[in-house]
């Protein structure tokens, strides 16, 4: 299947990504892509690209076969898969997945799932804890209960979460807290988050003008005052106000409240960037510069981040 091969190769080869962006027709020919596959790339249809990647076979379960090699109590490592599928995995994260007795994961694409299952035969998803209409915090507590059950069995557990495991990732923090309270070794490994990608793709250096960052719903809930003289990052603007899990849809219920606040602070003609990092290396990031006056709810996706330049330095 040529397109899945291209997506997997591009995740590990930045030179292929360069060629894909500068000489796409050559790459299409090299991978013998058919017109439908080319159209998926041209339209940057992440959902259908991800769906085109077939599940991989699981690795033989070496972790369970070698269970007796462990010494001492269980442990917990919480790692991040990064934003761009498998390309952002650190060497630490790779080692944590490979060496674990049990792996739990919460990631967003099939390519990463395939990689996890090839690295460790005892890997389990956590998606089943989500229930439509139920608060995400309820699901997160269920995830942590499942994770901690294995730690308490004195297993060496790795949890792999999308992005940075400590950014917008409540289950990771809660699991760490509980593991340490029970006397188990627990460590969080740093990963690549959306703001890391944004800084690279927008060419921003926080050392120049500083930076402030807030989760969008929390900004409204706590009525936090923004400093309009420094750059601002707002996470999860595409689901602002939505605290419950909704399968395949988001209401973005506090959109008017959030952007009313931003228009009042910055003015209607102030430009901001709706940013979405590349899910696959073969696709470019999405950067949509738009004024607050032009902004509509459907300009935002559940995965987007908002960058607001300072008034004085726009």
PDB file of C-alpha atoms in Angstrom:
ATOM      1  CA  UNK A   1       0.000   0.000   0.000  1.00  0.00           C
ATOM      2  CA  UNK A   2       2.045   2.960  -1.274  1.00  0.00           C
ATOM      3  CA  UNK A   3       0.475   5.808   0.742  1.00  0.00           C
ATOM      4  CA  UNK A   4       0.929   4.168   4.170  1.00  0.00           C
ATOM      5  CA  UNK A   5       4.533   3.384   3.179  1.00  0.00           C
ATOM      6  CA  UNK A   6       5.118   7.023   2.278  1.00  0.00           C
ATOM      7  CA  UNK A   7       3.566   8.270   5.527  1.00  0.00           C
ATOM      8  CA  UNK A   8       5.737   5.888   7.589  1.00  0.00           C
ATOM      9  CA  UNK A   9       8.941   6.712   5.665  1.00  0.00           C
ATOM     10  CA  UNK A  10       8.372  10.467   5.877  1.00  0.00           C
ATOM     11  CA  UNK A  11       8.037  10.240   9.666  1.00  0.00           C
ATOM     12  CA  UNK A  12      11.647   9.040   9.817  1.00  0.00           C
ATOM     13  CA  UNK A  13      13.272  10.937   6.936  1.00  0.00           C
ATOM     14  CA  UNK A  14      13.250  14.776   6.881  1.00  0.00           C
ATOM     15  CA  UNK A  15      14.940  14.735   3.477  1.00  0.00           C
ATOM     16  CA  UNK A  16      11.988  12.855   2.045  1.00  0.00           C
ATOM     17  CA  UNK A  17       9.687  15.486   3.601  1.00  0.00           C
ATOM     18  CA  UNK A  18      11.687  18.226   1.878  1.00  0.00           C
ATOM     19  CA  UNK A  19      11.414  16.418  -1.445  1.00  0.00           C
ATOM     20  CA  UNK A  20       7.675  15.880  -0.925  1.00  0.00           C
ATOM     21  CA  UNK A  21       7.149  19.615  -0.384  1.00  0.00           C
ATOM     22  CA  UNK A  22       9.410  20.802  -3.217  1.00  0.00           C
ATOM     23  CA  UNK A  23       9.065  17.988  -5.795  1.00  0.00           C
ATOM     24  CA  UNK A  24       5.773  16.268  -4.944  1.00  0.00           C
ATOM     25  CA  UNK A  25       5.222  14.749  -8.380  1.00  0.00           C
ATOM     26  CA  UNK A  26       8.557  12.919  -8.172  1.00  0.00           C
ATOM     27  CA  UNK A  27       7.638  11.446  -4.803  1.00  0.00           C
ATOM     28  CA  UNK A  28       4.205  10.422  -6.080  1.00  0.00           C
ATOM     29  CA  UNK A  29       5.906   8.543  -8.898  1.00  0.00           C
ATOM     30  CA  UNK A  30       8.533   6.988  -6.618  1.00  0.00           C
ATOM     31  CA  UNK A  31       5.781   5.560  -4.405  1.00  0.00           C
ATOM     32  CA  UNK A  32       3.417   4.827  -7.338  1.00  0.00           C
ATOM     33  CA  UNK A  33       0.559   6.659  -5.650  1.00  0.00           C
ATOM     34  CA  UNK A  34      -2.800   6.402  -7.346  1.00  0.00           C
ATOM     35  CA  UNK A  35      -4.956   9.522  -7.994  1.00  0.00           C
ATOM     36  CA  UNK A  36      -7.076   8.948  -4.884  1.00  0.00           C
ATOM     37  CA  UNK A  37      -3.996   8.744  -2.659  1.00  0.00           C
ATOM     38  CA  UNK A  38      -2.533  11.877  -4.232  1.00  0.00           C
ATOM     39  CA  UNK A  39      -5.811  13.686  -3.594  1.00  0.00           C
ATOM     40  CA  UNK A  40      -5.653  12.771   0.095  1.00  0.00           C
ATOM     41  CA  UNK A  41      -2.215  14.373   0.320  1.00  0.00           C
ATOM     42  CA  UNK A  42      -3.162  17.449  -1.689  1.00  0.00           C
ATOM     43  CA  UNK A  43      -6.283  18.083   0.408  1.00  0.00           C
ATOM     44  CA  UNK A  44      -4.389  17.225   3.618  1.00  0.00           C
ATOM     45  CA  UNK A  45      -7.172  14.859   4.647  1.00  0.00           C
ATOM     46  CA  UNK A  46      -5.659  13.624   7.908  1.00  0.00           C
ATOM     47  CA  UNK A  47      -8.662  11.552   8.926  1.00  0.00           C
ATOM     48  CA  UNK A  48      -8.720   9.476   5.731  1.00  0.00           C
ATOM     49  CA  UNK A  49      -4.928   9.222   5.595  1.00  0.00           C
ATOM     50  CA  UNK A  50      -4.922   7.810   9.115  1.00  0.00           C
ATOM     51  CA  UNK A  51      -7.759   5.432   8.187  1.00  0.00           C
ATOM     52  CA  UNK A  52      -5.720   4.176   5.210  1.00  0.00           C
ATOM     53  CA  UNK A  53      -2.972   2.848   7.482  1.00  0.00           C
ATOM     54  CA  UNK A  54      -3.694  -0.819   8.275  1.00  0.00           C
ATOM     55  CA  UNK A  55      -3.131  -2.187  11.784  1.00  0.00           C
ATOM     56  CA  UNK A  56       0.222  -3.896  12.225  1.00  0.00           C
ATOM     57  CA  UNK A  57       0.826  -7.289  13.733  1.00  0.00           C
ATOM     58  CA  UNK A  58       1.764  -7.319  17.397  1.00  0.00           C
ATOM     59  CA  UNK A  59       5.278  -8.084  18.523  1.00  0.00           C
ATOM     60  CA  UNK A  60       5.744 -11.350  20.378  1.00  0.00           C
ATOM     61  CA  UNK A  61       5.125 -10.649  24.031  1.00  0.00           C
ATOM     62  CA  UNK A  62       8.690 -10.618  25.300  1.00  0.00           C
ATOM     63  CA  UNK A  63       7.683  -8.500  28.273  1.00  0.00           C
ATOM     64  CA  UNK A  64       5.418 -11.194  29.698  1.00  0.00           C
ATOM     65  CA  UNK A  65       7.762 -14.012  28.717  1.00  0.00           C
ATOM     66  CA  UNK A  66      10.534 -12.348  30.715  1.00  0.00           C
ATOM     67  CA  UNK A  67       8.358 -11.280  33.632  1.00  0.00           C
ATOM     68  CA  UNK A  68      10.577 -13.009  36.160  1.00  0.00           C
ATOM     69  CA  UNK A  69      13.542 -10.791  35.303  1.00  0.00           C
ATOM     70  CA  UNK A  70      12.104  -7.889  37.294  1.00  0.00           C
ATOM     71  CA  UNK A  71      13.513  -7.064  40.694  1.00  0.00           C
ATOM     72  CA  UNK A  72      11.749  -5.097  43.413  1.00  0.00           C
ATOM     73  CA  UNK A  73       8.539  -3.155  43.299  1.00  0.00           C
ATOM     74  CA  UNK A  74       6.642  -1.902  40.291  1.00  0.00           C
ATOM     75  CA  UNK A  75       7.323   1.426  38.605  1.00  0.00           C
ATOM     76  CA  UNK A  76       5.689   3.997  36.360  1.00  0.00           C
ATOM     77  CA  UNK A  77       7.108   5.916  33.409  1.00  0.00           C
ATOM     78  CA  UNK A  78       4.877   8.493  31.710  1.00  0.00           C
ATOM     79  CA  UNK A  79       6.126   9.437  28.239  1.00  0.00           C
ATOM     80  CA  UNK A  80       4.870  11.444  25.273  1.00  0.00           C
ATOM     81  CA  UNK A  81       4.470  10.410  21.652  1.00  0.00           C
ATOM     82  CA  UNK A  82       4.883  13.998  20.448  1.00  0.00           C
ATOM     83  CA  UNK A  83       2.610  15.725  17.949  1.00  0.00           C
ATOM     84  CA  UNK A  84       3.782  14.471  14.542  1.00  0.00           C
ATOM     85  CA  UNK A  85       3.194  10.727  14.263  1.00  0.00           C
ATOM     86  CA  UNK A  86       6.265   8.697  15.446  1.00  0.00           C
ATOM     87  CA  UNK A  87       8.654  11.440  14.227  1.00  0.00           C
ATOM     88  CA  UNK A  88       8.625  13.135  17.643  1.00  0.00           C
ATOM     89  CA  UNK A  89       9.314  10.062  19.760  1.00  0.00           C
ATOM     90  CA  UNK A  90      12.427  10.614  21.872  1.00  0.00           C
ATOM     91  CA  UNK A  91      15.030   7.935  22.496  1.00  0.00           C
ATOM     92  CA  UNK A  92      13.878   7.869  26.126  1.00  0.00           C
ATOM     93  CA  UNK A  93      10.275   7.265  25.098  1.00  0.00           C
ATOM     94  CA  UNK A  94      11.297   4.488  22.700  1.00  0.00           C
ATOM     95  CA  UNK A  95      13.290   2.753  25.427  1.00  0.00           C
ATOM     96  CA  UNK A  96      10.429   3.164  27.921  1.00  0.00           C
ATOM     97  CA  UNK A  97       7.964   1.455  25.571  1.00  0.00           C
ATOM     98  CA  UNK A  98      10.338  -1.347  24.599  1.00  0.00           C
ATOM     99  CA  UNK A  99      11.384  -2.269  28.134  1.00  0.00           C
ATOM    100  CA  UNK A 100       8.002  -2.052  29.903  1.00  0.00           C
ATOM    101  CA  UNK A 101       6.136  -5.051  31.262  1.00  0.00           C
ATOM    102  CA  UNK A 102       2.890  -3.290  30.358  1.00  0.00           C
ATOM    103  CA  UNK A 103       2.238  -0.295  28.079  1.00  0.00           C
ATOM    104  CA  UNK A 104      -0.906   1.823  28.115  1.00  0.00           C
ATOM    105  CA  UNK A 105      -1.436   4.363  25.370  1.00  0.00           C
ATOM    106  CA  UNK A 106      -3.632   7.284  24.424  1.00  0.00           C
ATOM    107  CA  UNK A 107      -2.582   8.521  20.977  1.00  0.00           C
ATOM    108  CA  UNK A 108      -4.486   9.751  17.943  1.00  0.00           C
ATOM    109  CA  UNK A 109      -3.286   7.906  14.822  1.00  0.00           C
ATOM    110  CA  UNK A 110      -2.903   4.366  13.533  1.00  0.00           C
ATOM    111  CA  UNK A 111       0.764   4.744  12.575  1.00  0.00           C
ATOM    112  CA  UNK A 112       1.715   5.417  16.192  1.00  0.00           C
ATOM    113  CA  UNK A 113      -0.506   2.569  17.396  1.00  0.00           C
ATOM    114  CA  UNK A 114       1.213   0.220  14.944  1.00  0.00           C
ATOM    115  CA  UNK A 115       4.620   1.316  16.213  1.00  0.00           C
ATOM    116  CA  UNK A 116       3.636   0.787  19.868  1.00  0.00           C
ATOM    117  CA  UNK A 117       2.326  -2.711  19.190  1.00  0.00           C
ATOM    118  CA  UNK A 118       5.450  -3.650  17.256  1.00  0.00           C
ATOM    119  CA  UNK A 119       7.654  -2.422  20.112  1.00  0.00           C
ATOM    120  CA  UNK A 120       5.747  -4.148  22.906  1.00  0.00           C
ATOM    121  CA  UNK A 121       3.330  -7.048  22.698  1.00  0.00           C
ATOM    122  CA  UNK A 122       1.611  -6.167  25.970  1.00  0.00           C
ATOM    123  CA  UNK A 123       0.255  -2.756  24.964  1.00  0.00           C
ATOM    124  CA  UNK A 124      -3.297  -1.625  25.676  1.00  0.00           C
ATOM    125  CA  UNK A 125      -5.347   1.425  24.613  1.00  0.00           C
ATOM    126  CA  UNK A 126      -7.192   3.602  27.119  1.00  0.00           C
ATOM    127  CA  UNK A 127      -9.888   4.997  24.809  1.00  0.00           C
ATOM    128  CA  UNK A 128     -12.605   2.735  26.217  1.00  0.00           C
ATOM    129  CA  UNK A 129     -12.819   4.904  29.323  1.00  0.00           C
ATOM    130  CA  UNK A 130     -14.406   7.734  27.323  1.00  0.00           C
ATOM    131  CA  UNK A 131     -18.215   7.814  27.407  1.00  0.00           C
ATOM    132  CA  UNK A 132     -20.199  10.330  25.305  1.00  0.00           C
ATOM    133  CA  UNK A 133     -21.791  13.005  27.460  1.00  0.00           C
ATOM    134  CA  UNK A 134     -19.677  12.177  30.521  1.00  0.00           C
ATOM    135  CA  UNK A 135     -17.060  14.575  31.886  1.00  0.00           C
ATOM    136  CA  UNK A 136     -13.549  13.833  30.667  1.00  0.00           C
ATOM    137  CA  UNK A 137     -12.288  13.901  34.268  1.00  0.00           C
ATOM    138  CA  UNK A 138     -14.400  10.828  34.987  1.00  0.00           C
ATOM    139  CA  UNK A 139     -12.747   9.012  32.082  1.00  0.00           C
ATOM    140  CA  UNK A 140      -9.304  10.106  33.249  1.00  0.00           C
ATOM    141  CA  UNK A 141      -9.864   8.659  36.717  1.00  0.00           C
ATOM    142  CA  UNK A 142     -10.864   5.345  35.133  1.00  0.00           C
ATOM    143  CA  UNK A 143      -7.655   5.352  33.091  1.00  0.00           C
ATOM    144  CA  UNK A 144      -5.551   5.977  36.176  1.00  0.00           C
ATOM    145  CA  UNK A 145      -7.300   3.158  38.064  1.00  0.00           C
ATOM    146  CA  UNK A 146      -6.404   0.753  35.242  1.00  0.00           C
ATOM    147  CA  UNK A 147      -2.793   1.981  35.143  1.00  0.00           C
ATOM    148  CA  UNK A 148      -2.339   1.800  38.893  1.00  0.00           C
ATOM    149  CA  UNK A 149      -3.773  -1.725  39.080  1.00  0.00           C
ATOM    150  CA  UNK A 150      -0.766  -2.899  37.037  1.00  0.00           C
ATOM    151  CA  UNK A 151       1.745  -0.818  39.003  1.00  0.00           C
ATOM    152  CA  UNK A 152       0.358  -2.295  42.228  1.00  0.00           C
ATOM    153  CA  UNK A 153       0.892  -5.764  40.748  1.00  0.00           C
ATOM    154  CA  UNK A 154       4.583  -4.766  40.795  1.00  0.00           C
ATOM    155  CA  UNK A 155       4.794  -4.424  37.027  1.00  0.00           C
ATOM    156  CA  UNK A 156       7.030  -1.895  35.269  1.00  0.00           C
ATOM    157  CA  UNK A 157       4.435   0.221  33.492  1.00  0.00           C
ATOM    158  CA  UNK A 158       4.880   2.793  30.721  1.00  0.00           C
ATOM    159  CA  UNK A 159       2.081   5.155  29.746  1.00  0.00           C
ATOM    160  CA  UNK A 160       2.453   6.822  26.341  1.00  0.00           C
ATOM    161  CA  UNK A 161       0.320   9.926  25.850  1.00  0.00           C
ATOM    162  CA  UNK A 162      -0.143  12.132  22.786  1.00  0.00           C
ATOM    163  CA  UNK A 163       2.073  15.213  22.759  1.00  0.00           C
ATOM    164  CA  UNK A 164       3.979  16.109  25.918  1.00  0.00           C
ATOM    165  CA  UNK A 165       2.814  13.854  28.774  1.00  0.00           C
ATOM    166  CA  UNK A 166       2.619  16.804  31.156  1.00  0.00           C
ATOM    167  CA  UNK A 167       0.788  19.302  28.926  1.00  0.00           C
ATOM    168  CA  UNK A 168      -3.014  19.049  28.867  1.00  0.00           C
ATOM    169  CA  UNK A 169      -2.597  15.475  30.076  1.00  0.00           C
ATOM    170  CA  UNK A 170      -4.346  15.091  33.429  1.00  0.00           C
ATOM    171  CA  UNK A 171      -4.114  11.252  33.565  1.00  0.00           C
ATOM    172  CA  UNK A 172      -0.323  11.372  33.494  1.00  0.00           C
ATOM    173  CA  UNK A 173      -0.086  13.768  36.412  1.00  0.00           C
ATOM    174  CA  UNK A 174      -2.704  11.918  38.458  1.00  0.00           C
ATOM    175  CA  UNK A 175      -1.050   8.539  37.872  1.00  0.00           C
ATOM    176  CA  UNK A 176       2.329   9.950  38.891  1.00  0.00           C
ATOM    177  CA  UNK A 177       0.842  11.403  42.057  1.00  0.00           C
ATOM    178  CA  UNK A 178      -0.858   8.165  43.052  1.00  0.00           C
ATOM    179  CA  UNK A 179       2.179   6.010  42.275  1.00  0.00           C
ATOM    180  CA  UNK A 180       4.445   8.150  44.436  1.00  0.00           C
ATOM    181  CA  UNK A 181       1.907   8.245  47.267  1.00  0.00           C
ATOM    182  CA  UNK A 182       1.949   4.427  47.259  1.00  0.00           C
ATOM    183  CA  UNK A 183       5.738   4.346  47.367  1.00  0.00           C
ATOM    184  CA  UNK A 184       6.438   3.349  43.747  1.00  0.00           C
ATOM    185  CA  UNK A 185       9.100   4.888  41.543  1.00  0.00           C
ATOM    186  CA  UNK A 186       7.446   7.273  39.052  1.00  0.00           C
ATOM    187  CA  UNK A 187       9.010   9.526  36.449  1.00  0.00           C
ATOM    188  CA  UNK A 188       7.687  11.695  33.635  1.00  0.00           C
ATOM    189  CA  UNK A 189       9.773  11.924  30.455  1.00  0.00           C
ATOM    190  CA  UNK A 190       9.625  15.213  28.508  1.00  0.00           C
ATOM    191  CA  UNK A 191       8.138  15.202  25.018  1.00  0.00           C
ATOM    192  CA  UNK A 192       7.178  17.483  22.135  1.00  0.00           C
ATOM    193  CA  UNK A 193       4.041  19.578  22.679  1.00  0.00           C
ATOM    194  CA  UNK A 194       1.957  21.801  20.399  1.00  0.00           C
ATOM    195  CA  UNK A 195       3.665  24.977  21.595  1.00  0.00           C
ATOM    196  CA  UNK A 196       7.072  23.480  20.685  1.00  0.00           C
ATOM    197  CA  UNK A 197       5.811  22.944  17.141  1.00  0.00           C
ATOM    198  CA  UNK A 198       4.234  26.390  16.998  1.00  0.00           C
ATOM    199  CA  UNK A 199       7.486  28.078  18.042  1.00  0.00           C
ATOM    200  CA  UNK A 200       9.328  26.242  15.253  1.00  0.00           C
ATOM    201  CA  UNK A 201       6.733  26.780  12.504  1.00  0.00           C
ATOM    202  CA  UNK A 202       6.019  30.447  13.291  1.00  0.00           C
ATOM    203  CA  UNK A 203       9.665  31.332  13.961  1.00  0.00           C
ATOM    204  CA  UNK A 204       9.021  32.694  17.439  1.00  0.00           C
ATOM    205  CA  UNK A 205      11.613  33.036  20.187  1.00  0.00           C
ATOM    206  CA  UNK A 206       9.993  33.465  23.635  1.00  0.00           C
ATOM    207  CA  UNK A 207      13.269  34.993  24.841  1.00  0.00           C
ATOM    208  CA  UNK A 208      12.549  38.113  22.753  1.00  0.00           C
ATOM    209  CA  UNK A 209       9.168  39.224  24.093  1.00  0.00           C
ATOM    210  CA  UNK A 210       8.229  36.593  26.660  1.00  0.00           C
ATOM    211  CA  UNK A 211       5.227  34.299  26.340  1.00  0.00           C
ATOM    212  CA  UNK A 212       1.988  33.589  28.196  1.00  0.00           C
ATOM    213  CA  UNK A 213      -0.055  30.445  27.666  1.00  0.00           C
ATOM    214  CA  UNK A 214      -3.468  29.344  28.944  1.00  0.00           C
ATOM    215  CA  UNK A 215      -6.006  26.614  28.331  1.00  0.00           C
ATOM    216  CA  UNK A 216      -8.957  28.414  26.725  1.00  0.00           C
ATOM    217  CA  UNK A 217     -11.753  27.151  28.988  1.00  0.00           C
ATOM    218  CA  UNK A 218      -9.662  27.792  32.101  1.00  0.00           C
ATOM    219  CA  UNK A 219      -8.968  31.340  30.888  1.00  0.00           C
ATOM    220  CA  UNK A 220     -12.693  32.046  30.905  1.00  0.00           C
ATOM    221  CA  UNK A 221     -13.532  30.081  34.037  1.00  0.00           C
ATOM    222  CA  UNK A 222     -10.912  31.883  36.137  1.00  0.00           C
ATOM    223  CA  UNK A 223     -11.414  35.227  34.332  1.00  0.00           C
ATOM    224  CA  UNK A 224      -7.651  35.495  33.855  1.00  0.00           C
ATOM    225  CA  UNK A 225      -6.328  38.897  32.792  1.00  0.00           C
ATOM    226  CA  UNK A 226      -4.193  38.755  29.652  1.00  0.00           C
ATOM    227  CA  UNK A 227      -1.169  40.973  29.147  1.00  0.00           C
ATOM    228  CA  UNK A 228      -1.633  42.232  25.573  1.00  0.00           C
ATOM    229  CA  UNK A 229       1.978  43.430  25.354  1.00  0.00           C
ATOM    230  CA  UNK A 230       3.430  39.896  25.179  1.00  0.00           C
ATOM    231  CA  UNK A 231       2.677  36.959  22.845  1.00  0.00           C
ATOM    232  CA  UNK A 232      -0.159  34.654  23.901  1.00  0.00           C
ATOM    233  CA  UNK A 233      -0.820  30.960  23.257  1.00  0.00           C
ATOM    234  CA  UNK A 234      -4.300  29.577  23.909  1.00  0.00           C
ATOM    235  CA  UNK A 235      -4.688  25.815  23.956  1.00  0.00           C
ATOM    236  CA  UNK A 236      -7.879  23.933  23.033  1.00  0.00           C
ATOM    237  CA  UNK A 237      -9.715  26.922  21.536  1.00  0.00           C
ATOM    238  CA  UNK A 238     -11.541  24.497  19.239  1.00  0.00           C
ATOM    239  CA  UNK A 239     -13.421  22.956  22.168  1.00  0.00           C
ATOM    240  CA  UNK A 240     -13.634  25.909  24.551  1.00  0.00           C
ATOM    241  CA  UNK A 241     -16.365  25.406  27.127  1.00  0.00           C
ATOM    242  CA  UNK A 242     -16.756  21.686  26.387  1.00  0.00           C
ATOM    243  CA  UNK A 243     -15.947  19.651  29.506  1.00  0.00           C
ATOM    244  CA  UNK A 244     -17.759  16.452  28.466  1.00  0.00           C
ATOM    245  CA  UNK A 245     -16.492  13.906  25.970  1.00  0.00           C
ATOM    246  CA  UNK A 246     -18.424  13.949  22.686  1.00  0.00           C
ATOM    247  CA  UNK A 247     -17.659  11.224  20.150  1.00  0.00           C
ATOM    248  CA  UNK A 248     -16.466  12.732  16.833  1.00  0.00           C
ATOM    249  CA  UNK A 249     -17.911  16.180  17.538  1.00  0.00           C
ATOM    250  CA  UNK A 250     -17.310  19.224  19.699  1.00  0.00           C
ATOM    251  CA  UNK A 251     -19.758  22.005  20.503  1.00  0.00           C
ATOM    252  CA  UNK A 252     -17.196  24.759  21.139  1.00  0.00           C
ATOM    253  CA  UNK A 253     -19.916  26.159  23.397  1.00  0.00           C
ATOM    254  CA  UNK A 254     -17.979  29.139  24.772  1.00  0.00           C
ATOM    255  CA  UNK A 255     -16.696  30.395  21.407  1.00  0.00           C
ATOM    256  CA  UNK A 256     -18.639  33.675  21.546  1.00  0.00           C
ATOM    257  CA  UNK A 257     -17.569  34.344  25.119  1.00  0.00           C
ATOM    258  CA  UNK A 258     -13.881  33.714  24.395  1.00  0.00           C
ATOM    259  CA  UNK A 259     -13.647  35.738  21.212  1.00  0.00           C
ATOM    260  CA  UNK A 260     -15.780  38.495  22.666  1.00  0.00           C
ATOM    261  CA  UNK A 261     -13.160  38.815  25.383  1.00  0.00           C
ATOM    262  CA  UNK A 262     -10.312  38.803  22.843  1.00  0.00           C
ATOM    263  CA  UNK A 263     -11.998  41.410  20.605  1.00  0.00           C
ATOM    264  CA  UNK A 264     -12.492  43.648  23.600  1.00  0.00           C
ATOM    265  CA  UNK A 265      -8.841  43.326  24.611  1.00  0.00           C
ATOM    266  CA  UNK A 266      -7.108  43.453  21.213  1.00  0.00           C
ATOM    267  CA  UNK A 267      -9.634  45.063  18.886  1.00  0.00           C
ATOM    268  CA  UNK A 268     -11.515  43.495  15.981  1.00  0.00           C
ATOM    269  CA  UNK A 269      -8.764  44.139  13.387  1.00  0.00           C
ATOM    270  CA  UNK A 270      -6.000  42.451  15.381  1.00  0.00           C
ATOM    271  CA  UNK A 271      -4.654  39.356  13.601  1.00  0.00           C
ATOM    272  CA  UNK A 272      -4.055  35.991  15.219  1.00  0.00           C
ATOM    273  CA  UNK A 273      -2.916  32.618  13.906  1.00  0.00           C
ATOM    274  CA  UNK A 274      -5.061  29.490  14.097  1.00  0.00           C
ATOM    275  CA  UNK A 275      -2.309  26.899  14.218  1.00  0.00           C
ATOM    276  CA  UNK A 276      -2.398  23.143  13.823  1.00  0.00           C
ATOM    277  CA  UNK A 277       0.837  21.152  13.854  1.00  0.00           C
ATOM    278  CA  UNK A 278       1.392  18.465  11.235  1.00  0.00           C
ATOM    279  CA  UNK A 279      -0.084  15.132  12.351  1.00  0.00           C
ATOM    280  CA  UNK A 280       2.033  13.349   9.753  1.00  0.00           C
ATOM    281  CA  UNK A 281       5.462  14.413   8.498  1.00  0.00           C
ATOM    282  CA  UNK A 282       4.194  14.086   4.923  1.00  0.00           C
ATOM    283  CA  UNK A 283       1.723  16.936   5.524  1.00  0.00           C
ATOM    284  CA  UNK A 284       2.520  20.590   6.268  1.00  0.00           C
ATOM    285  CA  UNK A 285       1.296  22.390   9.384  1.00  0.00           C
ATOM    286  CA  UNK A 286      -1.782  24.608   9.083  1.00  0.00           C
ATOM    287  CA  UNK A 287      -1.290  28.325   9.699  1.00  0.00           C
ATOM    288  CA  UNK A 288      -4.351  30.485   9.186  1.00  0.00           C
ATOM    289  CA  UNK A 289      -3.792  34.169   9.931  1.00  0.00           C
ATOM    290  CA  UNK A 290      -7.141  35.841  10.518  1.00  0.00           C
ATOM    291  CA  UNK A 291      -8.528  38.894  12.323  1.00  0.00           C
ATOM    292  CA  UNK A 292     -10.769  38.580  15.349  1.00  0.00           C
ATOM    293  CA  UNK A 293     -13.542  40.240  13.331  1.00  0.00           C
ATOM    294  CA  UNK A 294     -13.317  37.505  10.658  1.00  0.00           C
ATOM    295  CA  UNK A 295     -13.064  34.607  13.106  1.00  0.00           C
ATOM    296  CA  UNK A 296     -15.899  32.068  13.041  1.00  0.00           C
ATOM    297  CA  UNK A 297     -16.390  28.919  15.069  1.00  0.00           C
ATOM    298  CA  UNK A 298     -15.840  26.664  12.045  1.00  0.00           C
ATOM    299  CA  UNK A 299     -12.378  28.221  11.544  1.00  0.00           C
ATOM    300  CA  UNK A 300     -11.280  26.179  14.552  1.00  0.00           C
ATOM    301  CA  UNK A 301     -10.630  22.449  14.821  1.00  0.00           C
ATOM    302  CA  UNK A 302     -10.437  20.369  18.009  1.00  0.00           C
ATOM    303  CA  UNK A 303      -6.654  20.078  17.549  1.00  0.00           C
ATOM    304  CA  UNK A 304      -5.845  23.741  16.902  1.00  0.00           C
ATOM    305  CA  UNK A 305      -3.912  26.211  19.048  1.00  0.00           C
ATOM    306  CA  UNK A 306      -4.337  29.979  18.871  1.00  0.00           C
ATOM    307  CA  UNK A 307      -1.353  32.320  18.720  1.00  0.00           C
ATOM    308  CA  UNK A 308      -2.032  35.991  19.436  1.00  0.00           C
ATOM    309  CA  UNK A 309       0.834  38.434  18.789  1.00  0.00           C
ATOM    310  CA  UNK A 310       1.192  41.382  21.176  1.00  0.00           C
ATOM    311  CA  UNK A 311      -0.457  44.629  20.175  1.00  0.00           C
ATOM    312  CA  UNK A 312       2.798  46.562  20.121  1.00  0.00           C
ATOM    313  CA  UNK A 313       4.740  43.969  18.092  1.00  0.00           C
ATOM    314  CA  UNK A 314       2.200  42.661  15.595  1.00  0.00           C
TER     315      UNK A 314
END
